[in-house]
Amino acid sequence: MPRIIGIDLGTTNSLVAYVDEKIGLPRVIPDERGRVLLPSVVSFTPEGILVGEDARRQLVRRADATVYSVKRLMGRSYDDVKDELKYLPFTIVPGDGIVRIQAGGREVTPPEVSAVVLRALKDRAERAFDEPIEKAVVTVPAYFNDSQRQATRDAGRIAGLDVVRIVNEPTAASLAYGLDRLEHGIVAVYDLGGGTFDISILRVQEGIFEVLATNGDTHLGGDDFDRVLMLWLLEDVQARHHRELEGCGINLARDNDAMQELRLAAEAAKIRLSTEERTGLTLPFGEFTYRREITRADIERLIEPLVQKTLGPCRMALKDAGLGPDGIDEVVLVGGSTRVPLVRRRVQELFRKPPHSHLNPEEVVALGAAVQAGILAGGIRDMLLLDVTPLSLGIETLGGIVGVLIARNTTIPTSARELFTTSADGQTVVDMHVVQGERELAKDCRSLARFELRGIDPMPAGMPKIEVTFLIDADGLLQVTAKELRTGKAASIVVKPTYGLTEADVERMIEDSFTYAEADVETRLTIEARNEADTVITHVRRALAQAAHLTDAAERARIETALAELLRARGGDDRDLIIEKTTEVNRATERLAEAMMDAALRGAIESRRADEIMESS
Amino acid sequence: MRRMNYFEVFCLDRKLGIDAQALQSRFYELSRRWHPDFQQGRTPEAQAEALERSALVNAAYRALRDPIARVEYLVRLAEGRDTKGGAVVKPKAPPELLEEIFELLETLAEARAGGLDDDRRAELAVERDRLVKRLAAEEDRLKGSLATAWDSATPADRPRVLAALKDALAVRAYLRTVIDDLTNALEGQESDAAHHRH
């Protein structure tokens, strides 16, 4: 059995993991520099496509070419996301059903962007094992609908990965905990990530992980915390510095670079406020510098409504599982946003017991995906996950009313059969409209696809009996088959997905991705070297400006010569030369750096400000 | 090949008294046998068969684990309707029940037309509580005495007990609809009132 990797394709960060067969435990795979988290950011630069940390560094520099949080766009239409467009620095245009993204002069779909992230993780795993990797288990939010799951699988195919299983994030996390300590009982998994929220309630017994109910919101997460804080900061900057802003005619809200800086500063402040009671913020704008202090109470007031929004789905899930809050034995926290103290408090109040998160909430989903990969590969035989479909599946009937075929929280795989017939004499085609959701009217539900049953023999109206089977497989994906009952002949079905790529789209994207893959590795390495050089140049210039008193003329001259050579090298494409000159600058500044470190230790308070300036630049 | 019915999936007689613990254990056992996770590397035909069996096991467990769903399935099976179909038709009121709550329905219609004074509201709230109790009693009867009656019925008695089960299901479905409507009317009214106070 070839190796199967487990991938957590997150809104903010992605990870890859595998099961170490010697010890039977899942492990995350770091990159060459030991970093585990790969930022889910892709930058379409003129030099090539960047991904991860390299792309993250382009967020401010090339805001309109750098795509982040693309998971929120997967399997979605323009109407779904238009409300948040004004906060995105890249351009989104309506496509055929799904949205398309314009970035760096290209037009791409969300699965293509996700594919770049998946390919980077695939490469990482291939380097770690020194063998080709073709199969993966990929996680999705439990509350993802069919279109969003399909988009995730398409992303895998474009990246050259056969997604052998799509597994729900909270249940994946429960598998990781299961190996670790859970033996039996009822467990609630509260999973608040960068862009999505899920709650799943499971019964764990005899190695079976049976999901009783799941609920969630695929548009709620840490990104939203950042956004409310960012908007609050924006107002504050505008209020305090309106004179400077007006003076130079700047409209901050329309300045992509400035907004991106504000967003990153908001995110950094949010993270610090999870461990500290207050934090300072320093943001240099061209004409002025914005400084302020934010307290934990400030941010809690801002995000409280968002945290409250997670509690409704929790109550629904409890109700669907037929349980009260006291029926839960353990509460497990998953996702980076559960590091926020307010989230922990509200979860504890709702379930009336302290939640635990002793496995790293950012890694646990990938570890669980690896466990599921181990189950599929046959290495793990004693565990089995029985998941559910999060949304009811139905067909549109007369008057636009939904006829439910498969209720939400039904264990998958599951199937339902329905008889169809014709309404006119000689009719040879029957249409069906399949939707997902809990509302009574089809127009309020999620349209999945329109199916055409073709090749029906001409007969009087009502005579044909076509049995259609709707099957939701273990990935939570819908498969539809049909047969004419009198003849037993399989009817042909033409599927028109409402919000998905067609088979031809996916094929074309697979081909395109091969054509730029080779060139991308070379350019990526050069750009990495150039980025590294940029960082060094910025730091050294700042050091020379701030620490002039710590150096003498001779040292200064040596540093400036090295710096000038690096700048020249940086302008060219010779990667080795850029790296060599970067090293030389580092060597020339070694003594100065030490002297500055000593000075910094003496004035620790000031240094923190400097750090913040660096972080946001 | 004839499709197995849900009782057959679990090797059970067509009876309503089912031991929940035993059913769950059997469900886990069958899941381990047929779940697609354990079919990797097998022939496509074997995988397709397992997928179908796995879906059948899940559907059977869902229908049988809940005592009321179990009765609904039993009735469907007896009537030979094995495709479930979209349940979009609102349940019709059994005649005697309709008579009993005729006045209530009128009040409800008035509430919908907009306008319920406090007295009527209180009256409706009392009615709702009464119907909730009545619903619980009907469900107890389905799970209790009627289920026992079915399990001990002779073949000759079965049509009569089956009819009683169907009636009880219809009453239950109708009560649920009326209770939902009442709740909506009362809560809609409450939120309106709350709105006026501000």
mmCIF file of N, CA and C in Angstrom, chain A residues 430-468:
data_model
loop_
_atom_site.group_PDB
_atom_site.id
_atom_site.type_symbol
_atom_site.label_atom_id
_atom_site.label_comp_id
_atom_site.label_asym_id
_atom_site.label_seq_id
_atom_site.Cartn_x
_atom_site.Cartn_y
_atom_site.Cartn_z
ATOM 1 N N VAL A 430 -36.245 14.033 -17.885
ATOM 2 C CA VAL A 430 -36.800 14.518 -16.624
ATOM 3 C C VAL A 430 -35.721 15.307 -15.893
ATOM 4 N N ASP A 431 -36.095 16.481 -15.371
ATOM 5 C CA ASP A 431 -35.134 17.317 -14.641
ATOM 6 C C ASP A 431 -35.293 17.133 -13.140
ATOM 7 N N MET A 432 -34.185 17.232 -12.428
ATOM 8 C CA MET A 432 -34.258 17.256 -10.967
ATOM 9 C C MET A 432 -33.332 18.358 -10.480
ATOM 10 N N HIS A 433 -33.761 19.023 -9.442
ATOM 11 C CA HIS A 433 -32.917 20.050 -8.833
ATOM 12 C C HIS A 433 -32.607 19.597 -7.410
ATOM 13 N N VAL A 434 -31.330 19.344 -7.125
ATOM 14 C CA VAL A 434 -30.929 18.840 -5.807
ATOM 15 C C VAL A 434 -30.369 19.989 -4.975
ATOM 16 N N VAL A 435 -30.853 20.077 -3.741
ATOM 17 C CA VAL A 435 -30.410 21.168 -2.857
ATOM 18 C C VAL A 435 -29.956 20.609 -1.511
ATOM 19 N N GLN A 436 -29.237 21.438 -0.757
ATOM 20 C CA GLN A 436 -28.798 21.067 0.583
ATOM 21 C C GLN A 436 -29.154 22.205 1.530
ATOM 22 N N GLY A 437 -29.669 21.872 2.697
ATOM 23 C CA GLY A 437 -30.007 22.924 3.651
ATOM 24 C C GLY A 437 -31.223 22.556 4.464
ATOM 25 N N GLU A 438 -31.559 23.442 5.412
ATOM 26 C CA GLU A 438 -32.620 23.114 6.359
ATOM 27 C C GLU A 438 -33.891 23.917 6.124
ATOM 28 N N ARG A 439 -33.921 24.744 5.088
ATOM 29 C CA ARG A 439 -35.083 25.595 4.871
ATOM 30 C C ARG A 439 -36.132 24.887 4.033
ATOM 31 N N GLU A 440 -37.361 25.378 4.140
ATOM 32 C CA GLU A 440 -38.469 24.701 3.467
ATOM 33 C C GLU A 440 -38.498 24.934 1.958
ATOM 34 N N LEU A 441 -38.047 26.127 1.567
ATOM 35 C CA LEU A 441 -38.106 26.452 0.149
ATOM 36 C C LEU A 441 -36.744 26.254 -0.517
ATOM 37 N N ALA A 442 -36.794 25.694 -1.709
ATOM 38 C CA ALA A 442 -35.547 25.386 -2.421
ATOM 39 C C ALA A 442 -34.703 26.640 -2.628
ATOM 40 N N LYS A 443 -35.348 27.775 -2.846
ATOM 41 C CA LYS A 443 -34.573 28.985 -3.138
ATOM 42 C C LYS A 443 -33.770 29.450 -1.919
ATOM 43 N N ASP A 444 -34.178 29.011 -0.715
ATOM 44 C CA ASP A 444 -33.444 29.392 0.492
ATOM 45 C C ASP A 444 -32.348 28.394 0.826
ATOM 46 N N CYS A 445 -32.318 27.256 0.132
ATOM 47 C CA CYS A 445 -31.291 26.255 0.381
ATOM 48 C C CYS A 445 -30.148 26.449 -0.594
ATOM 49 N N ARG A 446 -29.119 25.617 -0.411
ATOM 50 C CA ARG A 446 -27.968 25.661 -1.286
ATOM 51 C C ARG A 446 -28.240 24.796 -2.505
ATOM 52 N N SER A 447 -28.202 25.383 -3.681
ATOM 53 C CA SER A 447 -28.398 24.593 -4.887
ATOM 54 C C SER A 447 -27.126 23.799 -5.160
ATOM 55 N N LEU A 448 -27.251 22.474 -5.271
ATOM 56 C CA LEU A 448 -26.062 21.662 -5.535
ATOM 57 C C LEU A 448 -25.882 21.417 -7.023
ATOM 58 N N ALA A 449 -26.931 20.948 -7.649
ATOM 59 C CA ALA A 449 -26.801 20.629 -9.067
ATOM 60 C C ALA A 449 -28.171 20.400 -9.668
ATOM 61 N N ARG A 450 -28.218 20.537 -10.967
ATOM 62 C CA ARG A 450 -29.410 20.148 -11.718
ATOM 63 C C ARG A 450 -29.050 18.905 -12.500
ATOM 64 N N PHE A 451 -29.922 17.914 -12.417
ATOM 65 C CA PHE A 451 -29.672 16.652 -13.102
ATOM 66 C C PHE A 451 -30.713 16.485 -14.197
ATOM 67 N N GLU A 452 -30.272 15.955 -15.312
ATOM 68 C CA GLU A 452 -31.210 15.614 -16.376
ATOM 69 C C GLU A 452 -31.162 14.117 -16.583
ATOM 70 N N LEU A 453 -32.307 13.457 -16.393
ATOM 71 C CA LEU A 453 -32.392 12.033 -16.710
ATOM 72 C C LEU A 453 -32.780 11.953 -18.173
ATOM 73 N N ARG A 454 -31.926 11.314 -18.966
ATOM 74 C CA ARG A 454 -32.175 11.288 -20.411
ATOM 75 C C ARG A 454 -32.431 9.876 -20.917
ATOM 76 N N GLY A 455 -32.876 9.828 -22.129
ATOM 77 C CA GLY A 455 -33.020 8.537 -22.798
ATOM 78 C C GLY A 455 -34.205 7.727 -22.302
ATOM 79 N N ILE A 456 -35.236 8.405 -21.798
ATOM 80 C CA ILE A 456 -36.443 7.699 -21.373
ATOM 81 C C ILE A 456 -37.241 7.354 -22.639
ATOM 82 N N ASP A 457 -37.704 6.093 -22.734
ATOM 83 C CA ASP A 457 -38.487 5.713 -23.913
ATOM 84 C C ASP A 457 -39.787 6.510 -23.935
ATOM 85 N N PRO A 458 -40.193 7.009 -25.106
ATOM 86 C CA PRO A 458 -41.445 7.787 -25.178
ATOM 87 C C PRO A 458 -42.625 6.917 -24.745
ATOM 88 N N MET A 459 -43.387 7.404 -23.795
ATOM 89 C CA MET A 459 -44.533 6.660 -23.251
ATOM 90 C C MET A 459 -45.578 7.674 -22.821
ATOM 91 N N PRO A 460 -46.803 7.202 -22.556
ATOM 92 C CA PRO A 460 -47.791 8.129 -22.014
ATOM 93 C C PRO A 460 -47.319 8.700 -20.667
ATOM 94 N N ALA A 461 -47.775 9.913 -20.330
ATOM 95 C CA ALA A 461 -47.359 10.566 -19.095
ATOM 96 C C ALA A 461 -47.603 9.666 -17.892
ATOM 97 N N GLY A 462 -46.647 9.639 -16.971
ATOM 98 C CA GLY A 462 -46.817 8.880 -15.733
ATOM 99 C C GLY A 462 -46.471 7.414 -15.844
ATOM 100 N N MET A 463 -46.200 6.921 -17.045
ATOM 101 C CA MET A 463 -45.891 5.502 -17.206
ATOM 102 C C MET A 463 -44.451 5.144 -16.816
ATOM 103 N N PRO A 464 -43.469 5.907 -17.245
ATOM 104 C CA PRO A 464 -42.098 5.516 -16.909
ATOM 105 C C PRO A 464 -41.899 5.518 -15.394
ATOM 106 N N LYS A 465 -41.119 4.575 -14.918
ATOM 107 C CA LYS A 465 -40.774 4.548 -13.496
ATOM 108 C C LYS A 465 -39.267 4.592 -13.403
ATOM 109 N N ILE A 466 -38.764 5.762 -13.034
ATOM 110 C CA ILE A 466 -37.312 5.904 -12.949
ATOM 111 C C ILE A 466 -36.931 5.974 -11.479
ATOM 112 N N GLU A 467 -36.138 5.010 -11.069
ATOM 113 C CA GLU A 467 -35.699 5.006 -9.682
ATOM 114 C C GLU A 467 -34.341 5.695 -9.597
ATOM 115 N N VAL A 468 -34.292 6.764 -8.815
ATOM 116 C CA VAL A 468 -33.046 7.516 -8.677
ATOM 117 C C VAL A 468 -32.479 7.253 -7.289
#
